[in-house]
């Protein structure tokens, strides 16, 4: 079975997964037409970076940089799991689901700040994944807030993910006002440096332009320019995510304290992502953020089926693979 082969912790998958990603992405390197596609809602800060590449006529390089960033995040996700034993069974399933979820989103085949923001989101998530019994975690909470603040510089909606840090402080820590102050300090420092930079550049409109991106928030489900096949695929992903959440919650009592903490953070981050996904300025590219927590939860779900030789898991996995193939045409 394909699921059984992929879930194994074999070194050959370190080569196979990037190859799969390359062949799914290759049409972007070769077949894109006309002017490069850039996410139209990119924020003020990222536009500064884009302008630099445009002025030097090297915008094409960003396609390759995006692909490299995607691979880095995939391997970081795998190392993250290995270092902390987040999923008891050593497996490459999280990496497989992460990279295929990202590439399945056709709208992400353009230049976007997501590729940068999501990397810092992973760094932030890693800083939160520690034993809850440790007394002094100032460095960890500062790092988590600091990385998430940098992520929000490239994509302002990441500000909402600070609720994950506050959720961790409330749910897993005894109240310590110093930890809350450290989190706020970690958030403000990147913005302070950026503000000072633009102040010297005599361009203090940065803050207004940056957060002006959030001014017109209102709930609206926008499915324009999404094919029927994509809609069906996203519904199947929603089904997998919901099933994984229910399964994880019902089996949390079997996990270690650190594992329970991690999966609760993942589930909470999915709720935050869902909240953001209803905003007008956010399209199907939100799957890029969903991909991080979903890849772990879905992997945990499928590993249970594979361990118990359940046909339902293989059936769902085949459906997922079929959708991935069809979306390439």
mmCIF file of C-alpha atoms in Angstrom:
data_model
loop_
_atom_site.group_PDB
_atom_site.id
_atom_site.type_symbol
_atom_site.label_atom_id
_atom_site.label_comp_id
_atom_site.label_asym_id
_atom_site.label_seq_id
_atom_site.Cartn_x
_atom_site.Cartn_y
_atom_site.Cartn_z
ATOM 1 C CA UNK A 1 0.000 0.000 0.000
ATOM 2 C CA UNK A 2 1.186 3.534 -0.819
ATOM 3 C CA UNK A 3 0.291 4.825 2.648
ATOM 4 C CA UNK A 4 2.376 2.122 4.312
ATOM 5 C CA UNK A 5 5.382 2.927 2.113
ATOM 6 C CA UNK A 6 5.252 6.681 2.712
ATOM 7 C CA UNK A 7 4.714 6.453 6.464
ATOM 8 C CA UNK A 8 7.914 4.455 6.945
ATOM 9 C CA UNK A 9 10.954 6.299 8.274
ATOM 10 C CA UNK A 10 13.240 5.435 5.354
ATOM 11 C CA UNK A 11 16.040 7.743 4.219
ATOM 12 C CA UNK A 12 15.089 7.321 0.561
ATOM 13 C CA UNK A 13 12.037 9.493 1.245
ATOM 14 C CA UNK A 14 14.399 12.409 1.890
ATOM 15 C CA UNK A 15 15.089 12.231 -1.842
ATOM 16 C CA UNK A 16 11.656 11.154 -3.070
ATOM 17 C CA UNK A 17 9.673 13.968 -1.404
ATOM 18 C CA UNK A 18 11.749 16.794 -2.993
ATOM 19 C CA UNK A 19 11.500 15.002 -6.350
ATOM 20 C CA UNK A 20 7.709 14.856 -6.017
ATOM 21 C CA UNK A 21 7.689 18.565 -5.166
ATOM 22 C CA UNK A 22 9.900 19.399 -8.141
ATOM 23 C CA UNK A 23 7.715 17.573 -10.654
ATOM 24 C CA UNK A 24 4.584 19.208 -9.241
ATOM 25 C CA UNK A 25 6.274 22.609 -9.424
ATOM 26 C CA UNK A 26 8.152 22.215 -12.708
ATOM 27 C CA UNK A 27 5.379 23.695 -14.821
ATOM 28 C CA UNK A 28 5.928 26.962 -12.963
ATOM 29 C CA UNK A 29 9.577 27.040 -13.978
ATOM 30 C CA UNK A 30 8.811 26.232 -17.609
ATOM 31 C CA UNK A 31 5.248 27.021 -18.624
ATOM 32 C CA UNK A 32 4.194 30.274 -16.962
ATOM 33 C CA UNK A 33 3.159 32.901 -19.488
ATOM 34 C CA UNK A 34 3.493 36.655 -19.566
ATOM 35 C CA UNK A 35 4.075 38.739 -16.492
ATOM 36 C CA UNK A 36 4.719 36.826 -13.293
ATOM 37 C CA UNK A 37 1.774 36.423 -10.955
ATOM 38 C CA UNK A 38 2.109 38.283 -7.700
ATOM 39 C CA UNK A 39 -0.431 38.086 -4.921
ATOM 40 C CA UNK A 40 -2.447 41.282 -5.434
ATOM 41 C CA UNK A 41 -3.014 41.869 -1.727
ATOM 42 C CA UNK A 42 0.661 41.838 -0.753
ATOM 43 C CA UNK A 43 1.409 44.296 2.013
ATOM 44 C CA UNK A 44 3.479 47.439 1.998
ATOM 45 C CA UNK A 45 6.598 45.853 3.503
ATOM 46 C CA UNK A 46 6.761 42.967 1.024
ATOM 47 C CA UNK A 47 6.174 45.378 -1.853
ATOM 48 C CA UNK A 48 9.475 47.026 -0.940
ATOM 49 C CA UNK A 49 11.227 43.701 -1.519
ATOM 50 C CA UNK A 50 9.375 43.126 -4.789
ATOM 51 C CA UNK A 51 10.348 46.579 -6.016
ATOM 52 C CA UNK A 52 14.015 45.799 -5.396
ATOM 53 C CA UNK A 53 13.822 42.668 -7.565
ATOM 54 C CA UNK A 54 11.827 44.500 -10.240
ATOM 55 C CA UNK A 55 14.259 47.401 -10.420
ATOM 56 C CA UNK A 56 17.154 44.970 -10.903
ATOM 57 C CA UNK A 57 15.233 42.834 -13.442
ATOM 58 C CA UNK A 58 15.668 39.684 -11.356
ATOM 59 C CA UNK A 59 12.043 39.023 -10.415
ATOM 60 C CA UNK A 60 12.212 35.533 -11.965
ATOM 61 C CA UNK A 61 14.606 34.488 -9.213
ATOM 62 C CA UNK A 62 11.778 34.719 -6.687
ATOM 63 C CA UNK A 63 10.120 31.638 -8.190
ATOM 64 C CA UNK A 64 13.225 29.617 -7.370
ATOM 65 C CA UNK A 65 13.610 31.247 -3.962
ATOM 66 C CA UNK A 66 9.986 30.346 -3.173
ATOM 67 C CA UNK A 67 10.632 26.729 -4.104
ATOM 68 C CA UNK A 68 13.776 26.582 -1.944
ATOM 69 C CA UNK A 69 11.886 28.122 0.990
ATOM 70 C CA UNK A 70 9.185 25.490 0.573
ATOM 71 C CA UNK A 71 11.756 22.686 0.694
ATOM 72 C CA UNK A 72 13.427 24.233 3.746
ATOM 73 C CA UNK A 73 10.105 24.365 5.561
ATOM 74 C CA UNK A 74 9.392 20.759 4.608
ATOM 75 C CA UNK A 75 12.668 19.515 6.081
ATOM 76 C CA UNK A 76 12.300 21.799 9.094
ATOM 77 C CA UNK A 77 8.870 20.276 9.716
ATOM 78 C CA UNK A 78 10.433 16.821 9.641
ATOM 79 C CA UNK A 79 13.320 17.754 11.938
ATOM 80 C CA UNK A 80 10.862 19.443 14.266
ATOM 81 C CA UNK A 81 8.982 16.164 14.609
ATOM 82 C CA UNK A 82 12.178 14.137 15.046
ATOM 83 C CA UNK A 83 13.663 16.424 17.709
ATOM 84 C CA UNK A 84 10.577 16.492 19.908
ATOM 85 C CA UNK A 85 8.985 13.111 19.040
ATOM 86 C CA UNK A 86 5.694 14.902 18.470
ATOM 87 C CA UNK A 87 4.324 11.853 16.704
ATOM 88 C CA UNK A 88 5.490 8.660 18.400
ATOM 89 C CA UNK A 89 5.945 6.776 15.133
ATOM 90 C CA UNK A 90 8.917 8.085 13.170
ATOM 91 C CA UNK A 91 7.476 8.973 9.806
ATOM 92 C CA UNK A 92 7.775 11.317 6.834
ATOM 93 C CA UNK A 93 4.015 11.723 6.504
ATOM 94 C CA UNK A 94 3.972 15.304 7.928
ATOM 95 C CA UNK A 95 6.483 16.403 5.284
ATOM 96 C CA UNK A 96 4.533 14.654 2.534
ATOM 97 C CA UNK A 97 1.209 16.221 3.499
ATOM 98 C CA UNK A 98 2.748 19.645 4.035
ATOM 99 C CA UNK A 99 4.425 19.918 0.662
ATOM 100 C CA UNK A 100 1.517 18.403 -1.288
ATOM 101 C CA UNK A 101 -1.028 20.643 0.441
ATOM 102 C CA UNK A 102 0.983 23.716 -0.484
ATOM 103 C CA UNK A 103 1.518 22.745 -4.105
ATOM 104 C CA UNK A 104 -2.105 21.646 -4.485
ATOM 105 C CA UNK A 105 -3.129 25.281 -4.091
ATOM 106 C CA UNK A 106 -2.900 26.586 -7.639
ATOM 107 C CA UNK A 107 -3.093 30.190 -6.469
ATOM 108 C CA UNK A 108 0.212 29.765 -4.658
ATOM 109 C CA UNK A 109 2.019 29.313 -7.931
ATOM 110 C CA UNK A 110 3.013 32.939 -7.793
ATOM 111 C CA UNK A 111 5.216 35.118 -5.651
ATOM 112 C CA UNK A 112 3.830 35.655 -2.171
ATOM 113 C CA UNK A 113 4.972 36.723 1.267
ATOM 114 C CA UNK A 114 3.477 33.466 2.565
ATOM 115 C CA UNK A 115 6.706 31.664 1.716
ATOM 116 C CA UNK A 116 8.627 33.927 4.075
ATOM 117 C CA UNK A 117 6.002 34.385 6.790
ATOM 118 C CA UNK A 118 5.319 30.699 7.148
ATOM 119 C CA UNK A 119 8.992 29.939 7.790
ATOM 120 C CA UNK A 120 8.997 32.317 10.763
ATOM 121 C CA UNK A 121 5.679 30.854 11.900
ATOM 122 C CA UNK A 122 7.393 27.456 12.101
ATOM 123 C CA UNK A 123 10.238 28.967 14.139
ATOM 124 C CA UNK A 124 7.663 30.487 16.479
ATOM 125 C CA UNK A 125 5.777 27.214 16.841
ATOM 126 C CA UNK A 126 8.991 25.381 17.660
ATOM 127 C CA UNK A 127 9.748 27.806 20.490
ATOM 128 C CA UNK A 128 6.387 26.987 22.094
ATOM 129 C CA UNK A 129 6.974 23.236 22.050
ATOM 130 C CA UNK A 130 8.593 22.609 25.404
ATOM 131 C CA UNK A 131 7.783 20.719 28.569
ATOM 132 C CA UNK A 132 5.143 22.598 30.555
ATOM 133 C CA UNK A 133 6.923 21.856 33.849
ATOM 134 C CA UNK A 134 9.934 24.016 33.021
ATOM 135 C CA UNK A 135 10.010 27.090 35.238
ATOM 136 C CA UNK A 136 11.824 29.720 33.208
ATOM 137 C CA UNK A 137 10.873 29.916 29.571
ATOM 138 C CA UNK A 138 11.492 33.615 28.975
ATOM 139 C CA UNK A 139 13.806 32.938 26.041
ATOM 140 C CA UNK A 140 11.290 30.588 24.451
ATOM 141 C CA UNK A 141 8.337 32.952 24.760
ATOM 142 C CA UNK A 142 10.434 35.888 23.584
ATOM 143 C CA UNK A 143 11.658 33.917 20.556
ATOM 144 C CA UNK A 144 8.153 32.736 19.727
ATOM 145 C CA UNK A 145 6.755 36.284 19.823
ATOM 146 C CA UNK A 146 9.791 37.694 17.999
ATOM 147 C CA UNK A 147 9.537 35.250 15.079
ATOM 148 C CA UNK A 148 5.777 35.676 14.845
ATOM 149 C CA UNK A 149 6.224 39.445 14.786
ATOM 150 C CA UNK A 150 8.627 39.113 11.846
ATOM 151 C CA UNK A 151 6.077 36.875 10.113
ATOM 152 C CA UNK A 152 3.426 39.576 10.563
ATOM 153 C CA UNK A 153 5.726 42.121 8.914
ATOM 154 C CA UNK A 154 5.450 40.135 5.706
ATOM 155 C CA UNK A 155 1.823 39.100 6.153
ATOM 156 C CA UNK A 156 -0.182 41.227 8.646
ATOM 157 C CA UNK A 157 -2.811 38.546 9.337
ATOM 158 C CA UNK A 158 -0.178 36.658 11.336
ATOM 159 C CA UNK A 159 -0.895 39.141 14.115
ATOM 160 C CA UNK A 160 -3.936 37.012 14.919
ATOM 161 C CA UNK A 161 -1.625 34.067 15.617
ATOM 162 C CA UNK A 162 -0.351 35.812 18.720
ATOM 163 C CA UNK A 163 -3.482 34.378 20.316
ATOM 164 C CA UNK A 164 -1.688 31.000 20.118
ATOM 165 C CA UNK A 165 1.036 32.297 22.436
ATOM 166 C CA UNK A 166 -1.542 33.743 24.828
ATOM 167 C CA UNK A 167 -3.470 30.467 24.702
ATOM 168 C CA UNK A 168 -0.260 28.650 25.689
ATOM 169 C CA UNK A 169 0.384 31.056 28.566
ATOM 170 C CA UNK A 170 -3.156 30.701 29.896
ATOM 171 C CA UNK A 171 -3.579 26.958 29.382
ATOM 172 C CA UNK A 172 -0.169 25.525 30.220
ATOM 173 C CA UNK A 173 1.539 28.027 32.515
ATOM 174 C CA UNK A 174 0.948 29.457 35.955
ATOM 175 C CA UNK A 175 0.462 33.203 35.736
ATOM 176 C CA UNK A 176 3.766 35.049 35.537
ATOM 177 C CA UNK A 177 3.545 38.677 34.481
ATOM 178 C CA UNK A 178 7.185 38.591 33.314
ATOM 179 C CA UNK A 179 6.344 35.996 30.663
ATOM 180 C CA UNK A 180 3.547 38.215 29.349
ATOM 181 C CA UNK A 181 5.882 41.211 29.248
ATOM 182 C CA UNK A 182 8.518 39.162 27.425
ATOM 183 C CA UNK A 183 5.932 38.212 24.784
ATOM 184 C CA UNK A 184 4.967 41.859 24.255
ATOM 185 C CA UNK A 185 8.639 42.820 24.077
ATOM 186 C CA UNK A 186 9.274 40.139 21.474
ATOM 187 C CA UNK A 187 6.400 41.499 19.410
ATOM 188 C CA UNK A 188 7.424 45.169 19.494
ATOM 189 C CA UNK A 189 11.180 44.861 18.858
ATOM 190 C CA UNK A 190 10.964 43.929 15.109
ATOM 191 C CA UNK A 191 8.443 46.731 14.531
ATOM 192 C CA UNK A 192 10.664 49.162 16.417
ATOM 193 C CA UNK A 193 13.638 48.373 14.164
ATOM 194 C CA UNK A 194 11.502 48.691 11.036
ATOM 195 C CA UNK A 195 9.972 51.950 12.264
ATOM 196 C CA UNK A 196 13.411 53.441 12.969
ATOM 197 C CA UNK A 197 14.611 52.314 9.524
ATOM 198 C CA UNK A 198 11.724 53.992 7.713
ATOM 199 C CA UNK A 199 12.069 57.036 9.960
ATOM 200 C CA UNK A 200 15.616 57.536 8.693
ATOM 201 C CA UNK A 201 14.294 56.970 5.167
ATOM 202 C CA UNK A 202 11.743 59.720 5.845
ATOM 203 C CA UNK A 203 8.902 57.307 5.132
ATOM 204 C CA UNK A 204 6.944 57.040 8.371
ATOM 205 C CA UNK A 205 3.810 56.043 6.472
ATOM 206 C CA UNK A 206 4.913 52.410 6.890
ATOM 207 C CA UNK A 207 2.823 51.640 9.974
ATOM 208 C CA UNK A 208 -0.331 53.179 8.530
ATOM 209 C CA UNK A 209 0.099 51.440 5.191
ATOM 210 C CA UNK A 210 0.989 48.141 6.813
ATOM 211 C CA UNK A 211 -1.935 47.944 9.198
ATOM 212 C CA UNK A 212 -4.230 49.635 6.708
ATOM 213 C CA UNK A 213 -4.219 46.213 5.106
ATOM 214 C CA UNK A 214 -6.471 45.107 7.975
ATOM 215 C CA UNK A 215 -8.883 48.044 7.853
ATOM 216 C CA UNK A 216 -11.563 46.497 5.669
ATOM 217 C CA UNK A 217 -11.977 43.184 7.409
ATOM 218 C CA UNK A 218 -15.408 41.643 7.164
ATOM 219 C CA UNK A 219 -16.673 38.116 6.946
ATOM 220 C CA UNK A 220 -17.197 36.868 3.436
ATOM 221 C CA UNK A 221 -16.648 33.519 1.745
ATOM 222 C CA UNK A 222 -15.056 34.180 -1.629
ATOM 223 C CA UNK A 223 -14.890 31.263 -4.064
ATOM 224 C CA UNK A 224 -14.400 33.218 -7.265
ATOM 225 C CA UNK A 225 -11.987 31.732 -9.782
ATOM 226 C CA UNK A 226 -12.002 28.381 -7.990
ATOM 227 C CA UNK A 227 -12.791 25.344 -10.119
ATOM 228 C CA UNK A 228 -15.281 22.643 -9.137
ATOM 229 C CA UNK A 229 -12.369 20.220 -8.773
ATOM 230 C CA UNK A 230 -10.605 22.573 -6.366
ATOM 231 C CA UNK A 231 -13.785 23.019 -4.342
ATOM 232 C CA UNK A 232 -14.191 19.242 -4.059
ATOM 233 C CA UNK A 233 -10.545 18.907 -3.056
ATOM 234 C CA UNK A 234 -10.845 21.580 -0.362
ATOM 235 C CA UNK A 235 -13.985 19.945 0.985
ATOM 236 C CA UNK A 236 -12.085 16.668 1.212
ATOM 237 C CA UNK A 237 -9.287 18.482 3.077
ATOM 238 C CA UNK A 238 -11.847 20.006 5.451
ATOM 239 C CA UNK A 239 -13.264 16.531 6.054
ATOM 240 C CA UNK A 240 -9.782 15.167 6.786
ATOM 241 C CA UNK A 241 -8.957 18.038 9.133
ATOM 242 C CA UNK A 242 -12.223 17.739 11.062
ATOM 243 C CA UNK A 243 -11.866 13.961 11.299
ATOM 244 C CA UNK A 244 -8.267 14.374 12.480
ATOM 245 C CA UNK A 245 -9.283 16.910 15.133
ATOM 246 C CA UNK A 246 -12.034 14.659 16.485
ATOM 247 C CA UNK A 247 -9.691 11.661 16.479
ATOM 248 C CA UNK A 248 -6.891 13.605 18.177
ATOM 249 C CA UNK A 249 -9.154 14.998 20.899
ATOM 250 C CA UNK A 250 -10.597 11.570 21.698
ATOM 251 C CA UNK A 251 -7.101 10.054 21.929
ATOM 252 C CA UNK A 252 -5.253 12.830 23.772
ATOM 253 C CA UNK A 253 -5.485 10.981 27.076
ATOM 254 C CA UNK A 254 -3.166 8.315 25.650
ATOM 255 C CA UNK A 255 -0.394 10.821 24.935
ATOM 256 C CA UNK A 256 2.386 12.276 27.042
ATOM 257 C CA UNK A 257 1.961 15.752 28.533
ATOM 258 C CA UNK A 258 4.247 17.348 25.936
ATOM 259 C CA UNK A 259 2.356 15.647 23.101
ATOM 260 C CA UNK A 260 -1.013 16.749 24.481
ATOM 261 C CA UNK A 261 0.248 20.302 24.717
ATOM 262 C CA UNK A 262 1.529 20.280 21.149
ATOM 263 C CA UNK A 263 -1.655 18.867 19.626
ATOM 264 C CA UNK A 264 -3.822 21.300 21.587
ATOM 265 C CA UNK A 265 -1.741 24.159 20.182
ATOM 266 C CA UNK A 266 -2.170 22.735 16.671
ATOM 267 C CA UNK A 267 -5.932 22.432 17.071
ATOM 268 C CA UNK A 268 -6.159 25.981 18.410
ATOM 269 C CA UNK A 269 -4.063 27.273 15.485
ATOM 270 C CA UNK A 270 -6.497 25.621 13.063
ATOM 271 C CA UNK A 271 -9.361 27.498 14.726
ATOM 272 C CA UNK A 272 -7.410 30.756 14.318
ATOM 273 C CA UNK A 273 -6.699 29.921 10.664
ATOM 274 C CA UNK A 274 -10.397 29.227 10.133
ATOM 275 C CA UNK A 275 -11.251 32.611 11.626
ATOM 276 C CA UNK A 276 -8.813 34.356 9.273
ATOM 277 C CA UNK A 277 -9.951 32.392 6.222
ATOM 278 C CA UNK A 278 -13.358 34.116 6.205
ATOM 279 C CA UNK A 279 -11.877 37.552 5.622
ATOM 280 C CA UNK A 280 -12.347 39.139 2.216
ATOM 281 C CA UNK A 281 -8.663 39.727 1.487
ATOM 282 C CA UNK A 282 -7.771 36.099 2.113
ATOM 283 C CA UNK A 283 -8.336 33.536 -0.651
ATOM 284 C CA UNK A 284 -7.493 29.866 -1.028
ATOM 285 C CA UNK A 285 -3.873 30.722 -0.296
ATOM 286 C CA UNK A 286 -4.811 30.433 3.385
ATOM 287 C CA UNK A 287 -4.168 26.709 2.922
ATOM 288 C CA UNK A 288 -0.508 27.644 3.261
ATOM 289 C CA UNK A 289 -1.069 28.346 6.951
ATOM 290 C CA UNK A 290 -3.509 25.481 7.422
ATOM 291 C CA UNK A 291 -0.825 23.161 6.032
ATOM 292 C CA UNK A 292 1.431 23.345 9.104
ATOM 293 C CA UNK A 293 -0.959 22.122 11.832
ATOM 294 C CA UNK A 294 -2.980 20.008 9.395
ATOM 295 C CA UNK A 295 0.045 18.042 8.203
ATOM 296 C CA UNK A 296 0.708 16.809 11.760
ATOM 297 C CA UNK A 297 -2.911 16.121 12.654
ATOM 298 C CA UNK A 298 -3.704 14.315 9.401
ATOM 299 C CA UNK A 299 -0.501 12.267 9.723
ATOM 300 C CA UNK A 300 -1.454 11.267 13.270
ATOM 301 C CA UNK A 301 -4.875 10.251 11.943
ATOM 302 C CA UNK A 302 -3.524 8.154 9.062
ATOM 303 C CA UNK A 303 -0.888 6.469 11.207
ATOM 304 C CA UNK A 304 -3.658 5.085 13.389
ATOM 305 C CA UNK A 305 -5.386 3.528 10.363
ATOM 306 C CA UNK A 306 -2.155 2.116 9.011
ATOM 307 C CA UNK A 307 -1.167 0.664 12.386
ATOM 308 C CA UNK A 308 -4.519 -1.116 12.656
ATOM 309 C CA UNK A 309 -4.572 -2.195 8.978
ATOM 310 C CA UNK A 310 -7.807 -0.277 8.449
ATOM 311 C CA UNK A 311 -9.043 -0.089 4.832
ATOM 312 C CA UNK A 312 -10.694 3.294 5.466
ATOM 313 C CA UNK A 313 -7.335 5.018 5.880
ATOM 314 C CA UNK A 314 -5.997 3.648 2.593
ATOM 315 C CA UNK A 315 -9.235 4.616 0.837
ATOM 316 C CA UNK A 316 -8.997 8.235 2.048
ATOM 317 C CA UNK A 317 -5.326 8.368 1.132
ATOM 318 C CA UNK A 318 -6.007 7.144 -2.424
ATOM 319 C CA UNK A 319 -8.733 9.779 -2.805
ATOM 320 C CA UNK A 320 -6.226 12.419 -1.705
ATOM 321 C CA UNK A 321 -3.625 11.210 -4.223
ATOM 322 C CA UNK A 322 -6.190 11.139 -7.051
ATOM 323 C CA UNK A 323 -7.187 14.742 -6.325
ATOM 324 C CA UNK A 324 -3.527 15.803 -6.310
ATOM 325 C CA UNK A 325 -2.996 14.261 -9.731
ATOM 326 C CA UNK A 326 -6.185 15.730 -11.238
ATOM 327 C CA UNK A 327 -5.348 19.214 -9.961
ATOM 328 C CA UNK A 328 -2.207 19.234 -12.099
ATOM 329 C CA UNK A 329 -4.226 19.275 -15.334
#
